[in-house]
Amino acid sequence: MNNMTDSLARRIEIVLTPLLGELMAITTVKLQCSKMGIKPEELGYPDLPTLAKNIERAVIIFLGSDKAKELSQSIVRINS
Amino acid sequence: MPASQRTWIFTIALIIFNILFFWIKPEGKAMTIVSDILPILCALVALGGTALAVRSFGTGNRARLAWILLLTGVTLFFCAETINGFLEIILNGDVNDGFPILADYFRMTAYIPVLAGLLMLVFGYKKSRFSFGSKRNFIFGLLGLSLIAFTFVHQLLLSILRDADTGNLAKSVYIYYFAGGLLITFPAALLVYISSLYKKAWILSPWRYLAMGLLCLTIFTIEHSYLSWNNTYGSGNFLEVFRNLGYLLVAIGGLYQKELIESV
């Protein structure tokens, strides 16, 4: 088990939780990982841009394109 | 204090005033004036809330378009309430005479963008691939709502359609109100249901209150249509509380949407 990637999924959930609530944040990360054909615990930094883009598309109906993009950028910034 | 919180306080105060005033039932024109002014005021607040939501989206996209459609519908409702108020307060007319009146055409037109906006939100949610909850709950809920809606509308609408004294134009408008109300009920109820799946998700709060508001307005319009046809509706009917609450909940939904976007 790679502790760094466990915490990456968790770190993304933490970014999403203020907006989505914990349950929806966890569900979102799981759902988007499954779309990418990986498990949350397998999530790596190279996967971040794709995951962020998928999450952007998922939340666009709630936030509009500008803010959905900002949210996805905050996810990508987890890498730095 | 955020605008949404101030609007909640205003909503509670107004609804309490509304209930108390209708309970006291003052003599003279005061009842008519209050009964007509309150929905104009509430519709204006709804217009303000949804307009702020639209402005908060920035560049064009589907979410913004959905809220523009909702704003258009609310604006038309506001026009209908204003025309009603003008007719009763300024011209001393009776809105129940000569149904349908000009306000009804605005109200009927409002249904179209409201329905379109709701459907955009529902289909946008579907496209996002978020969950609709357990299939069993979803299907039972849908069947239950269909049964309630069908029974309700069937009982009320059938009486109207069978009435030989009601003209064809009036019957058509009644059918439109009932059918339009039903059509709006389903996506609105679905949005309430979706928001119940993730209770702590702030991102769903705008939809929750928007949809609850539209459901209140729909219940009012359908019931009001029946009671008006039956000549049992008059100013100060407690049903109007539903309408006023409906508008204010729509406003709160819009303000939550604005605050949500600004928080990102």
CSV table of C-alpha atoms in Angstrom, one decimal:
chain,number,residue,atom,x,y,z
A,1,MET,CA,0.0,0.0,0.0
A,2,ASN,CA,1.4,3.4,-1.0
A,3,ASN,CA,0.6,5.9,1.8
A,4,MET,CA,1.4,8.9,-0.5
A,5,THR,CA,-1.4,7.9,-2.9
A,6,ASP,CA,-3.9,7.1,-0.1
A,7,SER,CA,-3.4,10.6,1.2
A,8,LEU,CA,-3.7,12.0,-2.4
A,9,ALA,CA,-7.3,10.8,-2.7
A,10,ARG,CA,-8.0,12.0,0.8
A,11,ARG,CA,-6.4,15.4,0.0
A,12,ILE,CA,-8.7,15.8,-3.0
A,13,GLU,CA,-11.7,14.9,-0.8
A,14,ILE,CA,-10.6,17.6,1.6
A,15,VAL,CA,-10.5,20.1,-1.2
A,16,LEU,CA,-14.0,19.1,-2.3
A,17,THR,CA,-15.6,18.7,1.1
A,18,PRO,CA,-16.4,22.4,1.8
A,19,LEU,CA,-18.5,22.5,-1.4
A,20,LEU,CA,-19.8,19.0,-1.7
A,21,GLY,CA,-19.9,17.8,1.9
A,22,GLU,CA,-17.9,14.8,2.9
A,23,LEU,CA,-20.2,12.1,1.5
A,24,MET,CA,-20.5,13.7,-1.9
A,25,ALA,CA,-16.7,14.4,-2.0
A,26,ILE,CA,-15.8,10.8,-1.3
A,27,THR,CA,-18.4,9.6,-3.8
A,28,THR,CA,-17.1,12.0,-6.4
A,29,VAL,CA,-13.5,10.9,-6.1
A,30,LYS,CA,-14.5,7.2,-6.2
A,31,LEU,CA,-16.7,7.8,-9.2
A,32,GLN,CA,-14.1,9.7,-11.2
A,33,CYS,CA,-11.4,7.2,-10.3
A,34,SER,CA,-13.7,4.4,-11.5
A,35,LYS,CA,-14.2,6.3,-14.8
A,36,MET,CA,-10.4,6.3,-15.2
A,37,GLY,CA,-10.3,2.6,-14.4
A,38,ILE,CA,-8.4,3.0,-11.2
A,39,LYS,CA,-9.1,2.7,-7.5
A,40,PRO,CA,-8.8,5.8,-5.2
A,41,GLU,CA,-5.8,4.1,-3.4
A,42,GLU,CA,-4.1,3.7,-6.8
A,43,LEU,CA,-4.4,7.4,-7.7
A,44,GLY,CA,-1.1,9.0,-8.5
A,45,TYR,CA,0.1,12.5,-9.2
A,46,PRO,CA,0.2,11.8,-13.0
A,47,ASP,CA,-3.5,11.1,-12.8
A,48,LEU,CA,-4.3,14.5,-11.2
A,49,PRO,CA,-4.9,16.5,-14.4
A,50,THR,CA,-7.3,13.9,-15.9
A,51,LEU,CA,-9.1,13.5,-12.5
A,52,ALA,CA,-9.3,17.3,-12.1
A,53,LYS,CA,-10.8,17.7,-15.6
A,54,ASN,CA,-13.4,15.0,-15.0
A,55,ILE,CA,-14.4,16.6,-11.7
A,56,GLU,CA,-14.6,20.0,-13.5
A,57,ARG,CA,-17.1,18.5,-16.0
A,58,ALA,CA,-19.1,16.9,-13.2
A,59,VAL,CA,-19.6,20.1,-11.2
A,60,ILE,CA,-20.0,22.5,-14.1
A,61,ILE,CA,-23.8,22.3,-13.9
A,62,PHE,CA,-23.6,23.5,-10.3
A,63,LEU,CA,-20.8,26.1,-10.6
A,64,GLY,CA,-20.7,27.2,-14.2
A,65,SER,CA,-17.6,26.8,-16.3
A,66,ASP,CA,-15.4,29.5,-14.7
A,67,LYS,CA,-15.7,28.3,-11.1
A,68,ALA,CA,-15.6,24.6,-12.2
A,69,LYS,CA,-12.3,25.4,-13.9
A,70,GLU,CA,-11.0,27.1,-10.7
A,71,LEU,CA,-11.9,24.1,-8.6
A,72,SER,CA,-10.2,21.8,-11.0
A,73,GLN,CA,-7.1,24.0,-10.9
A,74,SER,CA,-7.1,23.8,-7.1
A,75,ILE,CA,-7.1,20.0,-7.4
A,76,VAL,CA,-4.1,20.1,-9.8
A,77,ARG,CA,-2.3,22.4,-7.4
A,78,ILE,CA,-2.2,19.6,-4.9
A,79,ASN,CA,0.7,18.3,-6.9
A,80,SER,CA,2.8,21.3,-6.0
B,1,MET,CA,-24.6,38.9,7.3
B,2,PRO,CA,-24.9,37.1,4.0
B,3,ALA,CA,-27.9,38.1,1.8
B,4,SER,CA,-29.3,34.6,2.0
B,5,GLN,CA,-29.5,34.9,5.8
B,6,ARG,CA,-31.1,38.3,5.7
B,7,THR,CA,-33.7,36.8,3.2
B,8,TRP,CA,-34.4,33.9,5.6
B,9,ILE,CA,-35.1,36.4,8.4
B,10,PHE,CA,-37.3,38.5,6.0
B,11,THR,CA,-39.1,35.3,4.9
B,12,ILE,CA,-39.9,34.2,8.4
B,13,ALA,CA,-41.1,37.7,9.4
B,14,LEU,CA,-43.2,38.0,6.2
B,15,ILE,CA,-44.8,34.6,6.5
B,16,ILE,CA,-45.7,35.2,10.2
B,17,PHE,CA,-47.2,38.6,9.2
B,18,ASN,CA,-49.1,37.0,6.3
B,19,ILE,CA,-50.6,34.3,8.5
B,20,LEU,CA,-51.5,36.7,11.3
B,21,PHE,CA,-53.0,39.3,9.0
B,22,PHE,CA,-55.1,36.7,7.2
B,23,TRP,CA,-56.2,35.3,10.6
B,24,ILE,CA,-57.3,38.7,11.9
B,25,LYS,CA,-59.1,39.4,8.6
B,26,PRO,CA,-59.4,43.2,8.8
B,27,GLU,CA,-62.5,44.8,7.2
B,28,GLY,CA,-62.5,46.9,4.1
B,29,LYS,CA,-59.9,47.1,1.3
B,30,ALA,CA,-56.9,46.4,3.6
B,31,MET,CA,-57.2,42.7,3.0
B,32,THR,CA,-57.2,43.1,-0.8
B,33,ILE,CA,-54.3,45.5,-0.7
B,34,VAL,CA,-52.1,43.3,1.5
B,35,SER,CA,-53.2,40.2,-0.4
B,36,ASP,CA,-52.1,41.8,-3.7
B,37,ILE,CA,-49.0,43.6,-2.5
B,38,LEU,CA,-47.4,40.7,-0.7
B,39,PRO,CA,-47.0,38.5,-3.8
B,40,ILE,CA,-45.7,41.4,-5.8
B,41,LEU,CA,-43.1,42.0,-3.2
B,42,CYS,CA,-42.2,38.4,-2.8
B,43,ALA,CA,-42.0,37.9,-6.6
B,44,LEU,CA,-39.7,40.9,-6.8
B,45,VAL,CA,-37.4,39.4,-4.1
B,46,ALA,CA,-37.4,36.2,-6.2
B,47,LEU,CA,-36.5,38.2,-9.3
B,48,GLY,CA,-33.6,39.8,-7.4
B,49,GLY,CA,-32.3,36.5,-6.1
B,50,THR,CA,-32.4,34.7,-9.4
B,51,ALA,CA,-30.9,37.8,-11.2
B,52,LEU,CA,-28.0,37.8,-8.7
B,53,ALA,CA,-27.5,34.0,-9.4
B,54,VAL,CA,-27.4,34.6,-13.1
B,55,ARG,CA,-24.8,37.5,-12.7
B,56,SER,CA,-22.6,35.3,-10.5
B,57,PHE,CA,-22.0,32.8,-13.3
B,58,GLY,CA,-19.8,34.9,-15.4
B,59,THR,CA,-19.3,33.6,-18.9
B,60,GLY,CA,-22.0,31.7,-20.7
B,61,ASN,CA,-22.6,28.0,-20.1
B,62,ARG,CA,-25.4,25.6,-19.5
B,63,ALA,CA,-25.7,26.3,-15.8
B,64,ARG,CA,-26.0,30.0,-16.5
B,65,LEU,CA,-28.5,29.4,-19.2
B,66,ALA,CA,-30.7,27.3,-16.9
B,67,TRP,CA,-30.8,30.1,-14.3
B,68,ILE,CA,-31.5,32.7,-17.1
B,69,LEU,CA,-34.5,30.6,-18.0
B,70,LEU,CA,-35.6,30.5,-14.4
B,71,LEU,CA,-35.1,34.2,-14.1
B,72,THR,CA,-37.2,34.7,-17.2
B,73,GLY,CA,-40.0,32.6,-15.7
B,74,VAL,CA,-39.8,34.5,-12.4
B,75,THR,CA,-39.9,37.8,-14.2
B,76,LEU,CA,-43.1,36.7,-16.0
B,77,PHE,CA,-44.6,35.7,-12.7
B,78,PHE,CA,-43.7,39.1,-11.3
B,79,CYS,CA,-45.5,40.7,-14.2
B,80,ALA,CA,-48.5,38.6,-13.6
B,81,GLU,CA,-48.6,39.5,-9.9
B,82,THR,CA,-48.2,43.2,-10.7
B,83,ILE,CA,-51.0,43.2,-13.3
B,84,ASN,CA,-53.2,41.4,-10.8
B,85,GLY,CA,-52.4,44.0,-8.1
B,86,PHE,CA,-52.9,46.9,-10.5
B,87,LEU,CA,-56.3,45.5,-11.6
B,88,GLU,CA,-57.6,45.0,-8.1
B,89,ILE,CA,-56.1,47.9,-6.2
B,90,ILE,CA,-55.9,50.7,-8.8
B,91,LEU,CA,-58.8,49.7,-11.1
B,92,ASN,CA,-61.0,48.1,-8.4
B,93,GLY,CA,-61.5,45.2,-10.7
B,94,ASP,CA,-62.1,41.5,-9.7
B,95,VAL,CA,-59.5,39.1,-11.1
B,96,ASN,CA,-62.0,36.3,-10.9
B,97,ASP,CA,-64.2,38.0,-13.5
B,98,GLY,CA,-63.6,37.2,-17.1
B,99,PHE,CA,-61.1,34.4,-16.6
B,100,PRO,CA,-58.5,34.2,-18.2
B,101,ILE,CA,-57.2,37.8,-17.7
B,102,LEU,CA,-54.0,39.3,-18.9
B,103,ALA,CA,-52.1,38.2,-15.8
B,104,ASP,CA,-53.0,34.6,-16.6
B,105,TYR,CA,-51.2,34.8,-20.0
B,106,PHE,CA,-48.0,36.0,-18.3
B,107,ARG,CA,-48.3,33.2,-15.7
B,108,MET,CA,-48.9,30.6,-18.4
B,109,THR,CA,-45.9,31.8,-20.4
B,110,ALA,CA,-43.8,31.7,-17.3
B,111,TYR,CA,-44.2,27.9,-17.0
B,112,ILE,CA,-42.2,27.4,-20.2
B,113,PRO,CA,-38.8,28.9,-19.3
B,114,VAL,CA,-39.2,27.6,-15.7
B,115,LEU,CA,-39.8,24.0,-17.0
B,116,ALA,CA,-36.9,24.4,-19.5
B,117,GLY,CA,-34.6,25.6,-16.7
B,118,LEU,CA,-35.5,22.8,-14.4
B,119,LEU,CA,-35.0,20.2,-17.1
B,120,MET,CA,-31.5,21.7,-17.9
B,121,LEU,CA,-30.5,21.3,-14.3
B,122,VAL,CA,-31.8,17.7,-14.1
B,123,PHE,CA,-30.1,16.7,-17.3
B,124,GLY,CA,-27.0,18.5,-16.3
B,125,TYR,CA,-27.0,16.4,-13.1
B,126,LYS,CA,-27.5,13.2,-15.1
B,127,LYS,CA,-24.6,14.1,-17.3
B,128,SER,CA,-22.4,14.6,-14.3
B,129,ARG,CA,-23.0,10.9,-13.5
B,130,PHE,CA,-23.7,11.6,-9.8
B,131,SER,CA,-25.9,9.1,-8.2
B,132,PHE,CA,-29.7,9.2,-8.2
B,133,GLY,CA,-29.8,7.0,-5.1
B,134,SER,CA,-31.1,3.5,-4.9
B,135,LYS,CA,-33.2,2.5,-7.9
B,136,ARG,CA,-35.9,1.1,-5.7
B,137,ASN,CA,-36.3,4.4,-3.8
B,138,PHE,CA,-36.3,6.3,-7.0
B,139,ILE,CA,-38.9,4.2,-8.7
B,140,PHE,CA,-41.2,4.1,-5.7
B,141,GLY,CA,-40.9,7.8,-5.2
B,142,LEU,CA,-41.7,8.4,-8.9
B,143,LEU,CA,-44.7,6.1,-8.8
B,144,GLY,CA,-45.9,7.6,-5.5
B,145,LEU,CA,-45.6,11.2,-6.9
B,146,SER,CA,-47.3,10.1,-10.1
B,147,LEU,CA,-50.2,8.6,-8.2
B,148,ILE,CA,-50.7,11.6,-5.9
B,149,ALA,CA,-50.4,14.0,-8.8
B,150,PHE,CA,-52.8,12.1,-11.0
B,151,THR,CA,-55.4,11.7,-8.3
B,152,PHE,CA,-55.2,15.3,-7.3
B,153,VAL,CA,-55.4,16.6,-10.8
B,154,HIS,CA,-58.0,14.1,-11.9
B,155,GLN,CA,-60.4,15.0,-9.1
B,156,LEU,CA,-60.0,18.7,-9.6
B,157,LEU,CA,-59.7,19.0,-13.3
B,158,LEU,CA,-62.5,16.5,-14.1
B,159,SER,CA,-65.0,18.7,-12.2
B,160,ILE,CA,-64.0,21.7,-14.3
B,161,LEU,CA,-64.1,19.9,-17.6
B,162,ARG,CA,-67.6,18.6,-16.9
B,163,ASP,CA,-68.9,22.0,-16.0
B,164,ALA,CA,-71.2,23.2,-18.9
B,165,ASP,CA,-71.1,26.8,-17.6
B,166,THR,CA,-67.3,27.1,-18.1
B,167,GLY,CA,-66.3,28.2,-21.6
B,168,ASN,CA,-63.8,26.4,-23.8
B,169,LEU,CA,-61.1,29.1,-23.5
B,170,ALA,CA,-61.3,29.0,-19.7
B,171,LYS,CA,-61.2,25.2,-19.8
B,172,SER,CA,-58.2,25.3,-22.0
B,173,VAL,CA,-56.4,27.6,-19.6
B,174,TYR,CA,-57.3,25.4,-16.6
B,175,ILE,CA,-56.0,22.4,-18.4
B,176,TYR,CA,-52.8,24.3,-19.2
B,177,TYR,CA,-52.4,25.3,-15.5
B,178,PHE,CA,-52.9,21.7,-14.3
B,179,ALA,CA,-50.7,20.2,-17.0
B,180,GLY,CA,-48.0,22.8,-16.6
B,181,GLY,CA,-48.1,22.4,-12.9
B,182,LEU,CA,-47.7,18.7,-13.2
B,183,LEU,CA,-44.8,19.0,-15.6
B,184,ILE,CA,-43.0,21.4,-13.3
B,185,THR,CA,-43.7,19.2,-10.2
B,186,PHE,CA,-41.7,16.2,-11.5
B,187,PRO,CA,-38.3,17.9,-12.2
B,188,ALA,CA,-38.7,20.1,-9.1
B,189,ALA,CA,-39.5,17.1,-6.9
B,190,LEU,CA,-36.5,15.3,-8.5
B,191,LEU,CA,-34.2,18.2,-7.6
B,192,VAL,CA,-35.5,18.1,-4.0
B,193,TYR,CA,-34.9,14.3,-4.0
B,194,ILE,CA,-31.3,14.8,-5.4
B,195,SER,CA,-30.5,17.4,-2.7
B,196,SER,CA,-31.7,15.0,0.0
B,197,LEU,CA,-29.2,12.3,-1.1
B,198,TYR,CA,-26.3,14.6,0.0
B,199,LYS,CA,-27.8,16.7,2.8
B,200,LYS,CA,-24.6,18.4,3.8
B,201,ALA,CA,-23.6,19.3,0.2
B,202,TRP,CA,-23.7,23.0,0.0
B,203,ILE,CA,-23.4,22.7,-3.7
B,204,LEU,CA,-27.0,21.3,-3.8
B,205,SER,CA,-28.6,23.9,-1.5
B,206,PRO,CA,-29.5,26.3,-4.3
B,207,TRP,CA,-31.4,23.6,-6.1
B,208,ARG,CA,-33.2,22.4,-2.9
B,209,TYR,CA,-34.7,25.8,-2.1
B,210,LEU,CA,-35.3,26.7,-5.7
B,211,ALA,CA,-37.2,23.5,-6.3
B,212,MET,CA,-39.2,23.7,-3.0
B,213,GLY,CA,-40.2,27.3,-3.9
B,214,LEU,CA,-41.4,26.2,-7.4
B,215,LEU,CA,-43.4,23.3,-5.8
B,216,CYS,CA,-45.1,25.8,-3.4
B,217,LEU,CA,-46.0,28.0,-6.4
B,218,THR,CA,-47.3,25.0,-8.4
B,219,ILE,CA,-49.5,23.8,-5.5
B,220,PHE,CA,-50.8,27.3,-5.1
B,221,THR,CA,-51.6,27.8,-8.8
B,222,ILE,CA,-53.4,24.4,-9.2
B,223,GLU,CA,-55.4,24.8,-6.1
B,224,HIS,CA,-56.1,28.5,-6.8
B,225,SER,CA,-57.4,27.5,-10.3
B,226,TYR,CA,-59.9,25.1,-8.8
B,227,LEU,CA,-61.1,27.4,-6.1
B,228,SER,CA,-61.5,30.3,-8.5
B,229,TRP,CA,-63.5,28.1,-10.8
B,230,ASN,CA,-65.6,27.1,-7.8
B,231,ASN,CA,-66.0,30.7,-6.7
B,232,THR,CA,-64.7,29.8,-3.3
B,233,TYR,CA,-61.5,31.8,-3.6
B,234,GLY,CA,-61.1,35.3,-2.3
B,235,SER,CA,-58.4,37.6,-1.0
B,236,GLY,CA,-57.0,36.5,2.3
B,237,ASN,CA,-57.1,32.8,1.5
B,238,PHE,CA,-54.4,31.0,3.4
B,239,LEU,CA,-53.3,29.3,0.3
B,240,GLU,CA,-51.6,32.6,-0.6
B,241,VAL,CA,-49.0,31.9,2.1
B,242,PHE,CA,-47.8,29.0,-0.1
B,243,ARG,CA,-47.4,31.4,-3.0
B,244,ASN,CA,-45.5,34.0,-1.0
B,245,LEU,CA,-43.3,31.4,0.6
B,246,GLY,CA,-42.7,29.8,-2.8
B,247,TYR,CA,-41.3,33.1,-4.2
B,248,LEU,CA,-39.1,33.7,-1.2
B,249,LEU,CA,-37.7,30.2,-1.3
B,250,VAL,CA,-36.9,30.7,-5.0
B,251,ALA,CA,-35.1,33.9,-4.0
B,252,ILE,CA,-33.1,32.1,-1.3
B,253,GLY,CA,-32.1,29.4,-3.9
B,254,GLY,CA,-30.8,32.1,-6.1
B,255,LEU,CA,-28.9,33.8,-3.3
B,256,TYR,CA,-27.4,30.5,-2.2
B,257,GLN,CA,-26.3,30.0,-5.8
B,258,LYS,CA,-24.6,33.4,-5.9
B,259,GLU,CA,-22.9,32.7,-2.5
B,260,LEU,CA,-21.8,29.3,-3.6
B,261,ILE,CA,-20.1,30.5,-6.7
B,262,GLU,CA,-18.4,33.4,-4.9
B,263,SER,CA,-17.0,31.0,-2.3
B,264,VAL,CA,-15.0,29.0,-4.9
